[in-house]
CSV table of C-alpha atoms in Angstrom, one decimal:
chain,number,residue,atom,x,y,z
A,240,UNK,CA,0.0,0.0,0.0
A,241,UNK,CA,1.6,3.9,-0.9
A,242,UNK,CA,2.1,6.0,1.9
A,243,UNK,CA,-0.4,8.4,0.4
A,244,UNK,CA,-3.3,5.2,0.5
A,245,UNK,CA,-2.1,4.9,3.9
A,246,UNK,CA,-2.8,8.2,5.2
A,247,UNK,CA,-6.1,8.4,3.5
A,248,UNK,CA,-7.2,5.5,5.4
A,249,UNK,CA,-6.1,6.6,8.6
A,250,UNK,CA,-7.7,9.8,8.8
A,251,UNK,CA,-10.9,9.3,10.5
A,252,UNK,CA,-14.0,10.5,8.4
A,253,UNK,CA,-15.7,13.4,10.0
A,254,UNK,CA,-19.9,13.6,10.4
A,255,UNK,CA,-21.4,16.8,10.1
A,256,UNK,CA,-22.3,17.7,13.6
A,257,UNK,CA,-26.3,17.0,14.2
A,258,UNK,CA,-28.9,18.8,15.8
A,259,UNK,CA,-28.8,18.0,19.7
A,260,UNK,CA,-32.7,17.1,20.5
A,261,UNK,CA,-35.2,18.8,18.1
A,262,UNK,CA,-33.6,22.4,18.2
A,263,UNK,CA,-30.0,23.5,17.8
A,264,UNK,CA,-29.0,25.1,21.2
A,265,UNK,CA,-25.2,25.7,19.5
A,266,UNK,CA,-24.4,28.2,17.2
A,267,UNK,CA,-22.1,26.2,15.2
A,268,UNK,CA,-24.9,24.0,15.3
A,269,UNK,CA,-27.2,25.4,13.0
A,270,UNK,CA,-25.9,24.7,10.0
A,271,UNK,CA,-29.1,24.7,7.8
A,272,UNK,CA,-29.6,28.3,8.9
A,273,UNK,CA,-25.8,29.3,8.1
A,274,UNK,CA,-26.2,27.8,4.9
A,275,UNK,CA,-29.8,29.6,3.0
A,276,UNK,CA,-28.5,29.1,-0.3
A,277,UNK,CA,-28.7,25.4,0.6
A,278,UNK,CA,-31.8,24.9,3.1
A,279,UNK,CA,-34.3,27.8,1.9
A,280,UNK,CA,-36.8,26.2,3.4
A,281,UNK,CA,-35.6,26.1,6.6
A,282,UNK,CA,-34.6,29.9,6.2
A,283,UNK,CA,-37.9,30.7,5.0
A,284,UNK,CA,-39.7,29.3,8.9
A,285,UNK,CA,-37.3,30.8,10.6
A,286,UNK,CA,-38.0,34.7,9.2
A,287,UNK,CA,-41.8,33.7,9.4
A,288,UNK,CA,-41.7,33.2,13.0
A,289,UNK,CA,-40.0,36.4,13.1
A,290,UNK,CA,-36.9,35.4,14.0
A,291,UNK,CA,-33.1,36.1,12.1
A,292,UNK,CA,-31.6,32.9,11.0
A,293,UNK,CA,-28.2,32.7,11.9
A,294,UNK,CA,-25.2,33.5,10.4
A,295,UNK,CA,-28.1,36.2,7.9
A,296,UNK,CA,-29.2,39.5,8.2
A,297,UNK,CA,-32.1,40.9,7.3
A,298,UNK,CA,-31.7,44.1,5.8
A,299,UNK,CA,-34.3,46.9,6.7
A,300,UNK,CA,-36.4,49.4,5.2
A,301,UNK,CA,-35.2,48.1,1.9
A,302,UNK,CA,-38.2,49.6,0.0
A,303,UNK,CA,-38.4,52.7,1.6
A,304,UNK,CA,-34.9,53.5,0.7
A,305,UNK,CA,-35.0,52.8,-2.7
A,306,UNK,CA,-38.0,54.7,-2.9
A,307,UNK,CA,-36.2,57.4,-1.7
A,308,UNK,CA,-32.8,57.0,-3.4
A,309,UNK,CA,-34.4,57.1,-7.0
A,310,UNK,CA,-31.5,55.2,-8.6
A,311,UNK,CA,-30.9,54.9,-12.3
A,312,UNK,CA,-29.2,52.8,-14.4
A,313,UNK,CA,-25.8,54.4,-15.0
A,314,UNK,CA,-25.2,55.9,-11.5
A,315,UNK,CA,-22.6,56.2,-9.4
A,316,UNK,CA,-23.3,54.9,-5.2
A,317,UNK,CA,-21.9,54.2,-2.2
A,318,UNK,CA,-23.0,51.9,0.5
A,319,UNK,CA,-21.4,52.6,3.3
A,320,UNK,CA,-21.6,49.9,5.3
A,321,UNK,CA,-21.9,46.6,3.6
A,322,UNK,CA,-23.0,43.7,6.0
A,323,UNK,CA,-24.3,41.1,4.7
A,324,UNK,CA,-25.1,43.0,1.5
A,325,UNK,CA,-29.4,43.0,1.5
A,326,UNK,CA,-29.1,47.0,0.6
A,327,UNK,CA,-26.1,46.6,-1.6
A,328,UNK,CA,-28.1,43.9,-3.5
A,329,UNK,CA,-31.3,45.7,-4.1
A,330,UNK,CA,-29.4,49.6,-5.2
A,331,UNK,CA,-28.0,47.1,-7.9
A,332,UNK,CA,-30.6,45.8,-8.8
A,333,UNK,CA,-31.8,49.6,-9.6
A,334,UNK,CA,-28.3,50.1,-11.8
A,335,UNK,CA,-30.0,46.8,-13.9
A,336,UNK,CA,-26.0,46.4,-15.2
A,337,UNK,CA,-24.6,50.0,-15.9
A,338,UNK,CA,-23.3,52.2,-13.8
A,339,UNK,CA,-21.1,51.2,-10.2
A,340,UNK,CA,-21.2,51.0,-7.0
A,341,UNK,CA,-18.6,51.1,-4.4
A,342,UNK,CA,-19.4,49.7,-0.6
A,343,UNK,CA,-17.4,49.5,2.6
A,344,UNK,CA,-16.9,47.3,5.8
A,345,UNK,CA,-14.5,46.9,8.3
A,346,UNK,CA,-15.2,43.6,9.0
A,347,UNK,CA,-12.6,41.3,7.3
A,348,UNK,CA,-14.7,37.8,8.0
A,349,UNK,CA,-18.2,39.1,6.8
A,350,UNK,CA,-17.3,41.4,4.1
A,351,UNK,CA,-15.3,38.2,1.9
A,352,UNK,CA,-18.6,36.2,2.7
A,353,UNK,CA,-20.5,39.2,1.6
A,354,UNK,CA,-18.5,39.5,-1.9
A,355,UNK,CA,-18.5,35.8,-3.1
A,356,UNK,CA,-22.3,36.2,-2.3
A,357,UNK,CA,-23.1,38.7,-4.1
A,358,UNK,CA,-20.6,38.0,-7.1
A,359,UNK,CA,-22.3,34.6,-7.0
A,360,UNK,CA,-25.8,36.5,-7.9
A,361,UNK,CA,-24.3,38.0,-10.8
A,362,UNK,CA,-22.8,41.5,-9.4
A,363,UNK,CA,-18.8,40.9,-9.8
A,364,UNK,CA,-16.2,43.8,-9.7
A,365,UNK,CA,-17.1,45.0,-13.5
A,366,UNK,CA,-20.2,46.9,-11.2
A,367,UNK,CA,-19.1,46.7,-7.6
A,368,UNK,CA,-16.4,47.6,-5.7
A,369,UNK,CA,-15.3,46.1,-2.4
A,370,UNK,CA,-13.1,48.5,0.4
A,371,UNK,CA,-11.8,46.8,3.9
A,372,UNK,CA,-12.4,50.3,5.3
A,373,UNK,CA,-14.3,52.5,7.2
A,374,UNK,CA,-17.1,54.2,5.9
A,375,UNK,CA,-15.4,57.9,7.2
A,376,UNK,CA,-13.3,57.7,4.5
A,377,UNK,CA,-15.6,58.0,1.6
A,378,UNK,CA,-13.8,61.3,0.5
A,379,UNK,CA,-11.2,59.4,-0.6
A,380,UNK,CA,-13.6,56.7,-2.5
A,381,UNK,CA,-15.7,59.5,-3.4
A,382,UNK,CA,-12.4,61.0,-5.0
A,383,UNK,CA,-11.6,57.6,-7.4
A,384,UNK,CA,-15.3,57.4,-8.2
A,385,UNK,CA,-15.7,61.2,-9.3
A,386,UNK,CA,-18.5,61.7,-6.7
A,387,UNK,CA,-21.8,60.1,-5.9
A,388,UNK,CA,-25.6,60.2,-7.1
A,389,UNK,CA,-26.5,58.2,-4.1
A,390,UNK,CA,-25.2,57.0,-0.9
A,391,UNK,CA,-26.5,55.0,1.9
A,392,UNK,CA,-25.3,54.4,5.9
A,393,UNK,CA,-27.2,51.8,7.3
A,394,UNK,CA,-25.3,52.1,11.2
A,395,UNK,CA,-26.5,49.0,12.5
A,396,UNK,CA,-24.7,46.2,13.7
A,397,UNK,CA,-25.3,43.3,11.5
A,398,UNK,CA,-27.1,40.1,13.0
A,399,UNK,CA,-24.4,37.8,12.1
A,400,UNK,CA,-22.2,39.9,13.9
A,401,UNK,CA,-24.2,39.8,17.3
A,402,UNK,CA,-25.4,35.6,16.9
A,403,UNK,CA,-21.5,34.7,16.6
A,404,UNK,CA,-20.9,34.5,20.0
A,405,UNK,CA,-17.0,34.3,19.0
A,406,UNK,CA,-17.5,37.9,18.2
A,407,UNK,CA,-18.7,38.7,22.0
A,408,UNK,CA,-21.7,41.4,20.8
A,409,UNK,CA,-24.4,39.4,22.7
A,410,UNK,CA,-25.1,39.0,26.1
A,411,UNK,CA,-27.6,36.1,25.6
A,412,UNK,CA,-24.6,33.4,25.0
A,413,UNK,CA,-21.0,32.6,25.9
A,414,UNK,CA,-18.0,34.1,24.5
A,415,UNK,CA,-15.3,36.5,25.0
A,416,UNK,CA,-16.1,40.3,25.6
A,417,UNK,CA,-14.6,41.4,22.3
A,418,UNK,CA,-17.2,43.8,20.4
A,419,UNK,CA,-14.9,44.8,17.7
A,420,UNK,CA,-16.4,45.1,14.4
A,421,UNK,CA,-12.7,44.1,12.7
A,422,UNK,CA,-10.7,41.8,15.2
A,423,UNK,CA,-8.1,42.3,13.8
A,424,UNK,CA,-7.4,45.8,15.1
A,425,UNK,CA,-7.7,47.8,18.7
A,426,UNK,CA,-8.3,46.7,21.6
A,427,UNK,CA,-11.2,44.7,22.8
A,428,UNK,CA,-13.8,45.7,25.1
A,429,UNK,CA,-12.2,43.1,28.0
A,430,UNK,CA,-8.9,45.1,28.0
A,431,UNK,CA,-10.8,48.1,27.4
A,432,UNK,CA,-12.5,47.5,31.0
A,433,UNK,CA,-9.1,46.4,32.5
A,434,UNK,CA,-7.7,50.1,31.8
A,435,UNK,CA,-10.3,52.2,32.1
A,436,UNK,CA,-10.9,54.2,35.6
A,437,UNK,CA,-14.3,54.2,37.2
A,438,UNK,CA,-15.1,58.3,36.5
A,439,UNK,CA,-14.5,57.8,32.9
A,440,UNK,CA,-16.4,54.3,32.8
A,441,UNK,CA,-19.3,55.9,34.1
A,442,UNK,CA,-18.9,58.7,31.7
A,443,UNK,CA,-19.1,56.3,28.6
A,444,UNK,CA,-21.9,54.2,30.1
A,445,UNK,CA,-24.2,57.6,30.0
A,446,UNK,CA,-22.8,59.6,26.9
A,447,UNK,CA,-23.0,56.1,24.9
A,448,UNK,CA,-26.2,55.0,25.8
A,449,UNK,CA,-27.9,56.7,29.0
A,450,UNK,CA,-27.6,53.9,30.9
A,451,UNK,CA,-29.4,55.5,34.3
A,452,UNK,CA,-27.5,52.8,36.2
A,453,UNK,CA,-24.0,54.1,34.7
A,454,UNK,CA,-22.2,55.1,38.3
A,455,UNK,CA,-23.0,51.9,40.4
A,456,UNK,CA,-22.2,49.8,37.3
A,457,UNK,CA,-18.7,51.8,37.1
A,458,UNK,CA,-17.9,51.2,40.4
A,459,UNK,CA,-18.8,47.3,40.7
A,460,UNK,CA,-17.0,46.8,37.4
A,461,UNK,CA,-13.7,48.4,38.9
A,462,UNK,CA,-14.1,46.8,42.0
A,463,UNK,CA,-14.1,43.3,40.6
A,464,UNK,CA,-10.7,44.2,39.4
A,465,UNK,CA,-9.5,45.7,41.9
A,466,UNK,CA,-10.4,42.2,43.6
A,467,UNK,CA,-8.0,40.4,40.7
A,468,UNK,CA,-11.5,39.2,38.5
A,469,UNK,CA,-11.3,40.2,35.1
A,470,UNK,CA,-14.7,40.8,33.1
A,471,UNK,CA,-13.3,39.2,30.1
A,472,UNK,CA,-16.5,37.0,28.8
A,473,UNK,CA,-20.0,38.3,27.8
A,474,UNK,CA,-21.2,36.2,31.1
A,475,UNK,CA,-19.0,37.6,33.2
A,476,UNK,CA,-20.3,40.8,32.4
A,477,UNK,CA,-24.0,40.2,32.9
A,478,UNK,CA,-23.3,38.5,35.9
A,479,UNK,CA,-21.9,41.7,37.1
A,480,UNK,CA,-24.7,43.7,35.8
A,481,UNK,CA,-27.5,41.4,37.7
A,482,UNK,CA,-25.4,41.5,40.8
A,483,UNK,CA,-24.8,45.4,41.1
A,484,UNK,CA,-28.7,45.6,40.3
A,485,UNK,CA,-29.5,42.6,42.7
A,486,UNK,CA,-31.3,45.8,45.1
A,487,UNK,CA,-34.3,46.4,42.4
A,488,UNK,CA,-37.9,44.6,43.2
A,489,UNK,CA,-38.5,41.6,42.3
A,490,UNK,CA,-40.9,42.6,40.1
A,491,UNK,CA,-39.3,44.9,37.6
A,492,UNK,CA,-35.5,43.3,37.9
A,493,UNK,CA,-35.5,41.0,35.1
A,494,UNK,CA,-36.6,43.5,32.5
A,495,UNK,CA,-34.2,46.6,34.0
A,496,UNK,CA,-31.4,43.7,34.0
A,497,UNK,CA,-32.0,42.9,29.9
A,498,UNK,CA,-32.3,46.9,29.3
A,499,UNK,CA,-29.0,47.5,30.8
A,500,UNK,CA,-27.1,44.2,29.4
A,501,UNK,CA,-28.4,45.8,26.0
A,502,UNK,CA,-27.3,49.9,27.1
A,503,UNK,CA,-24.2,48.6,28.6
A,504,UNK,CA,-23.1,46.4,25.6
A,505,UNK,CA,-23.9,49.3,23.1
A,506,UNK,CA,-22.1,51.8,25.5
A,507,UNK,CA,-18.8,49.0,25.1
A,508,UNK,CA,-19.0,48.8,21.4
A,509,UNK,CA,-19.2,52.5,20.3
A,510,UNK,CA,-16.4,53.0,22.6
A,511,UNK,CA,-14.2,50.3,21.3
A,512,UNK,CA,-15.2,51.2,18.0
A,513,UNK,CA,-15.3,54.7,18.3
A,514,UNK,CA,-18.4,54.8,16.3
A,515,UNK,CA,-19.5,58.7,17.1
A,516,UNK,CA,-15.8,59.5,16.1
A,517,UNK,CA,-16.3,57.7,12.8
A,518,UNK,CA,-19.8,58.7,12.1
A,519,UNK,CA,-19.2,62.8,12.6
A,520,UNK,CA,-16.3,62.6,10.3
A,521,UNK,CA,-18.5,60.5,7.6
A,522,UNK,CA,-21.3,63.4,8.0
A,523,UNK,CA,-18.7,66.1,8.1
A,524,UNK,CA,-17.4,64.8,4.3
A,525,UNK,CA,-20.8,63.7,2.8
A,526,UNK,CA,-21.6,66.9,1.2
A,527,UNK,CA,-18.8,66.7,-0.6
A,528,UNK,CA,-19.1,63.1,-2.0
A,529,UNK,CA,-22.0,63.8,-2.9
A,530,UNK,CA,-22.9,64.7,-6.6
A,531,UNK,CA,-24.6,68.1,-7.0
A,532,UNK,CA,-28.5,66.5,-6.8
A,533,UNK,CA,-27.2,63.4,-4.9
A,534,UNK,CA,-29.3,61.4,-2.1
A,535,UNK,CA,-28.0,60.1,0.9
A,536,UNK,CA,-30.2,58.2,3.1
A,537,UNK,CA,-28.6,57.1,7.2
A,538,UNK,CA,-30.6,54.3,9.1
A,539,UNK,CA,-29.7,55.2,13.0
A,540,UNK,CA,-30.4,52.5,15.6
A,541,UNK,CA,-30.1,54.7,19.2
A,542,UNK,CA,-30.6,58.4,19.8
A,543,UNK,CA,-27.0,59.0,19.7
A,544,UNK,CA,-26.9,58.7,16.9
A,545,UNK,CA,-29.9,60.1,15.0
A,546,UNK,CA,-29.2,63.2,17.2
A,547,UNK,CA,-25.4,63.8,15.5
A,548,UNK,CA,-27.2,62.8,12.2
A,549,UNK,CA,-30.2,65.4,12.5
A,550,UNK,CA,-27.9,68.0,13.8
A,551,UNK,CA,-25.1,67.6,10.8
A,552,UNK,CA,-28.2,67.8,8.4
A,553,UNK,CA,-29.8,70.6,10.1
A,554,UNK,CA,-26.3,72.2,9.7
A,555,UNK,CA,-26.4,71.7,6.2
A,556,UNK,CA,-29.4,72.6,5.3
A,557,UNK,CA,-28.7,76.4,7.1
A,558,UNK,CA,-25.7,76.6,5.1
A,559,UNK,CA,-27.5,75.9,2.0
A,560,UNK,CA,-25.4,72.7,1.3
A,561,UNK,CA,-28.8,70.5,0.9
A,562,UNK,CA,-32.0,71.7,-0.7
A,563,UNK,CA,-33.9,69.2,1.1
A,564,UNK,CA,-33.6,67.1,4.5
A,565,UNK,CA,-36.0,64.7,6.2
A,566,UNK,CA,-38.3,67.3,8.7
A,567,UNK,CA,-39.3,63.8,10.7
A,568,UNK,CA,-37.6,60.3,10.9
A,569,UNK,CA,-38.8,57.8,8.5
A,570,UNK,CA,-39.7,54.6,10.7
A,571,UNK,CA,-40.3,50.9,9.0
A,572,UNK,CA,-44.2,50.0,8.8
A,573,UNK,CA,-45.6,47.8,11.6
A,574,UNK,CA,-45.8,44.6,8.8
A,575,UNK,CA,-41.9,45.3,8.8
A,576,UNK,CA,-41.4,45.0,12.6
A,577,UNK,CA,-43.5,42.2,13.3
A,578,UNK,CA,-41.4,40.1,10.9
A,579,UNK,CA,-38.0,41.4,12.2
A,580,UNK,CA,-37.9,42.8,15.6
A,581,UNK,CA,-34.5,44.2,15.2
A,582,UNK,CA,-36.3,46.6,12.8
A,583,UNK,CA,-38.4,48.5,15.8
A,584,UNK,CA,-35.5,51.0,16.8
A,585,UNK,CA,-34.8,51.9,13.5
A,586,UNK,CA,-34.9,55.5,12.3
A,587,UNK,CA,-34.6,56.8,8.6
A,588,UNK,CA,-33.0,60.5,7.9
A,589,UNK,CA,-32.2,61.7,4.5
A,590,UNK,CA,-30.9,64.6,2.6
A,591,UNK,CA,-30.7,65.4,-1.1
A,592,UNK,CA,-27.6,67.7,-2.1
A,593,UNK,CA,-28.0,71.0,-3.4
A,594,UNK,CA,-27.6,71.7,-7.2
């Protein structure tokens, strides 16, 4: 027998891993919902019940901003943050094969999923370009592609983002206390919490997401390390969380608990990320990637950050740089919400460019 024969036999053959009981408790378990190309059906139950699948996103207010956007074949657009590529799909759909479009992401394991997907369903590099970077450098992009006719922020974190529990977004499952939307760079939100000192810590938990809780949280979190425990996993954290709030009734604990899991998380990942940073230079250099005439439309998730959007449009607006911007927030339809509840804090602003 050849050596090569001989190593073939000896490697074991490996078995899919299988649903454990009637439901997939894992994440790496659910391999018919990380795979929709392959189990549509499966994919298809899942959104009915109003759920995400995992490892997908659904994108929101798809219709509303293509109403708005008004894209013709031949444009020029920009999609600022890519995901998982539902928005990027349908604006090129509207191009129906001439014109470009140029998107960004910093992720570095979603964004090569997201371009083999979508140059799978037919939209390759002769109509799409790809950047690994952020979004607040669209002058540059905007530059190369001699301005834009439309342009589209959608600021949310993408679902496949927060089921990975590898990625550390959620505080529903396991996994280290990362947050970073690219891994590869900064610091995570673990060694974030290991420098940081207890004023400024309560500072970011209220400027980041209001979290009334923000001083008592501070102090138990810098306390615990003081006491040689690092809050280095998503449990750890919420752990910390329910025991600093362990005072509260009975009656209201378990919902102020979830409220400030979710305000504390968010607080943790716009620091790490520094997301306000990012997004006031994007809307500082918008105007002036934007094409004279050119629509932008931004899809904010918490009210820090629809309030720096409406203000830098406002701004705008005064200075005569936009003819028109959104007077009220455009919000997804009720139909939308009940089918994907990550769709109810959503808020639509938009602003067309002045000729």
């Amino acid at each position: 027998m050849s050596q090569e024969n001989q190593n073939i036999q000896e490697e074991p053959h490996k078995r899919r891993v299988r649903y454990k009981g009637k439901y997939p408790r894992n994440y790496k378990e659910k391999y018919k919902e990380l795979n929709p190309e392959k189990y549509q059906d499966t994919i298809e139950k899942v959104i009915r019940k109003g759920s995400t699948p995992a490892g997908m996103h659904i994108s929101i207010m798809v219709r509303e901003i293509i109403d708005f956007l008004k894209i013709k074949p031949g444009q020029t657009g920009f999609d600022a943050t890519l995901g998982y590529g539902g928005h990027t799909k349908a604006m090129l759909e509207c191009l129906k094969g001439q014109g470009h479009m140029y998107a960004t992401d910093v992720d570095p394991i979603e964004s090569a999923k997201t371009k083999k997907r979508l140059a799978d369903a037919g939209f390759g590099e002769d109509i799409l370009t790809i950047r690994l970077q952020n979004f607040c450098t669209i002058d540059e992009i905007a530059k190369e592609a001699g301005g834009f006719d439309f342009v589209l922020a959608d600021l949310g974190v993408s679902s496949m983002q927060i089921d990975n529990p590898d990625r550390g977004f959620s505080f529903k499952v396991d996994g280290p206390l990362d947050l970073r939307l690219n891994p590869e760079k900064g610091i995570s939100a673990a060694e974030r919490l290991a420098q940081i000192d207890e004023d400024e810590l309560a500072g970011m938990l209220w400027e980041n997401s209001d979290e009334p809780y923000a001083e008592e949280l501070a102090h138990a979190i810098v306390t615990e390390r003081k006491h040689g425990k690092p809050i280095d996993t998503t449990t750890r954290l919420r752990e910390v969380i329910e025991e600093t709030l362990s005072f509260l009734p009975e009656k209201e604990k378990k919902d102020t608990v979830k409220k400030t899991c979710q305000r504390t998380f968010q607080a943790l990942r716009i620091d790490v990320n520094n997301e306000f940073e990012v997004l006031y230079e994007f809307m500082e250099k918008l105007p002036g990637a934007l094409k004279p005439g050119g629509r932008a439309a931004i899809l904010t998730f918490h009210s820090g950050e629809d309030k720096l959007v409406k203000k830098a449009l406002k701004q705008g607006y005064k200075e005569g740089v936009y003819s028109e911007i959104a007077n009220d927030v455009v919000r997804p339809s009720a139909e939308e919400c009940a089918q994907n509840g990550r769709a109810r804090s959503t808020k639509m602003r938009w602003a067309v460019r002045a000729e």
